[in-house]
XYZ file of C-alpha atoms in Angstrom:
271
model
C 156.614 17.158 14.897
C 154.223 18.320 17.425
C 153.864 22.450 18.909
C 155.826 21.263 22.528
C 158.907 19.556 20.248
C 159.013 23.187 18.288
C 160.028 24.793 21.085
C 161.773 22.306 23.475
C 163.603 22.126 20.049
C 163.416 26.396 19.730
C 164.646 26.979 23.539
C 167.783 24.641 22.624
C 168.519 26.925 20.244
C 168.077 30.021 22.338
C 170.704 29.037 25.312
C 172.555 27.223 22.797
C 173.631 31.178 20.667
C 174.095 32.404 24.697
C 175.788 29.964 25.291
C 178.477 30.226 22.241
C 178.365 33.971 22.771
C 180.133 33.585 26.734
C 176.656 34.376 28.336
C 173.353 33.701 30.141
C 170.689 35.723 30.282
C 171.496 36.958 33.489
C 174.617 37.322 32.875
C 174.234 39.469 30.044
C 171.921 42.056 31.331
C 174.485 42.130 34.975
C 177.117 42.890 31.045
C 175.472 46.307 30.665
C 175.573 47.692 33.914
C 178.886 51.098 33.037
C 181.343 52.118 35.325
C 183.195 55.037 35.653
C 185.823 55.869 37.533
C 185.460 58.774 39.794
C 187.626 60.961 42.070
C 187.018 62.269 45.273
C 189.068 64.267 47.975
C 188.491 62.631 51.376
C 190.381 66.191 53.112
C 186.129 67.320 52.746
C 183.754 65.363 55.935
C 181.220 65.824 55.039
C 180.720 65.196 51.993
C 184.226 62.593 51.240
C 186.536 60.814 54.985
C 188.638 58.234 54.363
C 188.992 56.516 57.962
C 190.928 53.548 57.397
C 191.145 52.689 54.213
C 186.907 53.383 53.491
C 186.648 56.371 51.571
C 182.765 57.925 53.073
C 180.201 60.325 53.078
C 177.689 62.132 51.454
C 178.780 62.762 48.144
C 180.331 59.230 47.861
C 176.421 57.971 48.535
C 174.176 60.280 46.304
C 177.105 59.415 43.366
C 176.776 55.119 44.525
C 173.486 55.703 43.952
C 172.847 58.411 41.487
C 175.314 55.510 39.934
C 172.319 52.316 40.909
C 169.642 54.877 39.133
C 171.089 55.000 36.008
C 172.798 51.027 35.935
C 176.290 52.133 36.488
C 178.953 50.755 38.356
C 181.933 52.923 40.071
C 184.768 52.532 40.913
C 186.231 55.419 43.392
C 190.252 57.108 43.108
C 191.137 59.433 45.940
C 193.188 62.412 44.553
C 194.314 65.881 46.332
C 191.574 68.834 45.739
C 193.622 70.820 43.499
C 194.256 66.433 41.336
C 191.332 66.906 40.467
C 190.103 69.300 37.421
C 193.701 67.877 35.732
C 192.936 64.500 36.173
C 189.432 64.610 34.651
C 191.327 67.013 31.835
C 193.441 64.450 30.942
C 190.629 61.913 31.079
C 192.376 59.923 33.949
C 189.362 59.729 35.413
C 185.560 60.063 34.637
C 183.969 62.299 37.128
C 184.980 64.060 40.740
C 182.709 63.993 43.827
C 184.350 67.290 46.764
C 182.562 69.958 47.031
C 182.931 70.976 43.581
C 181.222 74.540 43.004
C 179.932 75.443 40.276
C 182.877 78.150 39.103
C 183.046 79.874 35.550
C 186.650 78.869 35.772
C 186.632 75.082 35.304
C 183.441 74.445 33.011
C 185.640 75.759 30.306
C 187.761 73.152 31.614
C 184.724 70.332 32.850
C 181.346 70.549 32.765
C 178.898 70.020 35.071
C 175.710 68.361 36.966
C 173.000 69.534 37.963
C 173.684 71.778 41.437
C 172.714 68.623 43.758
C 174.071 71.241 46.655
C 173.307 75.306 47.504
C 176.554 76.171 49.865
C 178.590 79.117 51.138
C 181.851 80.613 53.521
C 181.808 81.466 57.046
C 184.648 82.922 58.773
C 185.312 80.581 62.173
C 187.360 81.543 64.656
C 188.171 80.740 68.427
C 185.417 82.073 69.629
C 187.901 84.635 72.828
C 188.906 85.804 69.081
C 186.603 89.646 69.202
C 186.415 88.512 65.667
C 183.221 89.401 65.207
C 183.033 88.935 61.061
C 184.614 89.656 57.410
C 185.369 92.913 58.088
C 187.209 92.486 61.399
C 189.638 90.069 59.474
C 191.848 92.349 58.099
C 195.114 92.486 59.597
C 194.544 88.827 60.203
C 196.120 85.715 59.399
C 193.515 83.682 57.865
C 193.504 79.657 56.642
C 191.715 77.875 54.848
C 192.735 74.739 51.458
C 194.204 75.433 48.358
C 192.396 76.094 44.947
C 189.247 76.262 46.812
C 187.321 79.339 46.232
C 187.846 80.131 49.398
C 190.843 81.321 47.610
C 189.997 83.482 45.293
C 188.163 85.196 47.996
C 190.581 86.568 49.678
C 192.316 87.452 46.711
C 188.908 89.080 45.682
C 189.155 91.522 48.659
C 192.546 92.066 48.967
C 194.452 90.005 51.069
C 198.102 89.826 50.696
C 199.099 86.403 50.373
C 201.558 86.165 53.556
C 198.039 86.236 55.644
C 196.275 83.942 53.907
C 197.062 80.373 54.223
C 196.648 77.338 51.972
C 196.807 74.022 52.835
C 195.809 70.405 51.278
C 193.597 69.781 54.032
C 191.016 71.926 55.676
C 192.096 70.288 58.856
C 195.227 71.471 58.384
C 193.251 74.686 57.924
C 191.670 73.815 61.010
C 194.655 72.676 63.707
C 196.546 75.680 62.521
C 193.702 77.372 63.645
C 193.637 75.099 66.952
C 197.242 75.339 67.349
C 197.555 79.158 66.888
C 199.491 79.431 63.428
C 196.152 81.594 62.472
C 193.437 83.804 63.360
C 190.885 82.377 61.556
C 189.941 79.569 58.803
C 187.877 80.604 56.254
C 185.732 77.686 54.566
C 182.707 76.260 53.077
C 179.706 76.378 55.867
C 179.052 73.038 55.997
C 182.522 71.873 56.372
C 183.294 74.605 59.275
C 179.860 73.505 61.090
C 180.682 70.289 61.257
C 184.107 70.425 62.189
C 182.344 73.254 65.409
C 180.117 70.509 66.210
C 183.123 68.943 68.072
C 185.254 71.508 68.645
C 183.214 73.836 71.897
C 186.062 76.671 71.325
C 185.264 77.540 67.997
C 182.755 79.915 66.591
C 181.030 80.353 63.537
C 180.779 84.549 62.791
C 179.295 87.292 60.779
C 176.735 86.287 57.246
C 177.374 83.964 54.939
C 180.286 85.461 52.452
C 178.605 83.445 49.302
C 176.052 81.272 47.787
C 177.410 78.845 46.075
C 176.539 75.695 44.590
C 177.924 72.031 43.823
C 178.327 70.387 41.215
C 179.494 67.060 40.140
C 182.556 67.446 37.217
C 182.468 65.856 33.849
C 185.320 65.009 32.046
C 184.731 66.973 29.140
C 185.576 64.087 27.359
C 182.263 61.905 28.401
C 179.350 64.494 27.608
C 176.486 62.148 27.513
C 177.907 61.219 31.128
C 176.178 64.860 32.146
C 172.852 63.895 30.497
C 172.991 60.300 32.153
C 173.951 62.525 35.945
C 170.860 64.601 35.607
C 169.149 61.658 35.480
C 170.194 59.965 37.842
C 169.921 63.057 40.436
C 166.441 63.518 39.282
C 165.277 60.062 40.243
C 166.804 60.302 44.133
C 165.956 63.460 43.620
C 161.606 61.735 42.803
C 162.437 58.478 45.375
C 163.186 60.743 48.341
C 167.116 59.021 48.692
C 168.180 62.772 48.351
C 166.383 64.430 50.460
C 167.285 61.397 52.991
C 171.798 62.066 53.553
C 170.777 64.548 54.828
C 168.761 63.168 57.579
C 172.348 60.536 57.999
C 175.265 63.790 57.310
C 173.451 66.746 58.500
C 171.385 65.471 61.120
C 168.755 66.921 58.982
C 169.444 70.519 58.064
C 168.158 71.054 54.444
C 169.179 74.354 54.446
C 171.312 73.535 51.239
C 168.871 71.420 49.013
C 168.156 72.095 45.893
C 164.704 71.613 44.859
C 164.370 72.376 41.948
C 167.011 72.001 39.144
C 170.049 74.441 38.681
C 171.287 74.462 35.494
C 175.263 74.740 36.064
C 175.432 77.351 33.642
C 172.628 79.842 35.452
C 174.778 79.206 39.046
C 177.519 79.174 38.337
C 180.376 82.101 39.910
C 182.847 83.714 38.778
C 186.326 83.179 39.412
C-alpha cells in the first residue's frame, strides 16, 4: 500500500469515528461551549432594562462579553431583585447581574466575582424642594427599591418604616417623587443620574452617601464559575470591551470604572 492510500485510509477512519459519535469537528468544538443561566432584574437602567421583550443594558452586554471570552453561552432569566439571592441558593440560576452591591450578608449566601463597578448612594429630589442633602431628610418621606442597600442605609440611620416607601421597581419610586408621594429618592447614583438626564425638574443633592462596589453574584453550587467569570472579566478589560461599555451606557463617564482587581472580601460593605 502506497503512502497516498495510507493517508486516505487514515482520513476515512477518523471521519468514520467522528460520524459514529454523531459529531463533525466543527460541531464538536461548538458543543464544548458551556451554557449558564443568568438572572437579571430589568428595572435598573442603564444596567438592565427591558423594552418590547428585549433585555439590554451595561450588565447584559458585559456578561455576554465575559461568557464569549470564556467559551460560554448565556440564557437570561428575568426576575425581581428580591428573588435573585433565593434563586441562586435554589440553583435555578447560575449567576446574576443586577447592579448587585457586594455585601457581607450576601456573601454568606452567594459568591461574587471581582468588582466591576464602583458606585454609591445619592439623594434625588425635586429642584424646588429646599432639601440640600441627606441631613435635611428627617421628617420627609423617602422612596427607594426593596431589598437594596438603600433600605439598609436608611434603616441604619434611624428612619422609621413610615418614612421609607419601598417599591418593587425604582421606576415606581421615581414616580412617587414626581407625583408627590415621596419627598426624595435614595438610590444608586448612576441610576439617579440616568433618571435626572431625562427629567429637568429633579436634581441630586449633597455628596455620595456611600462607596460600594457591584459584583456578579454566583451560586455557591458553581465554585468553578467564579474563576471563569473573573478570567473573562480580566480579558474584556484587557481587550478594551469593558471600557467601551462606559461610552455606550454612561456617555463616557468613567467614574465607575474598576481598573484594578478588587476581590469581594476586600470591598464588601456591612449589612
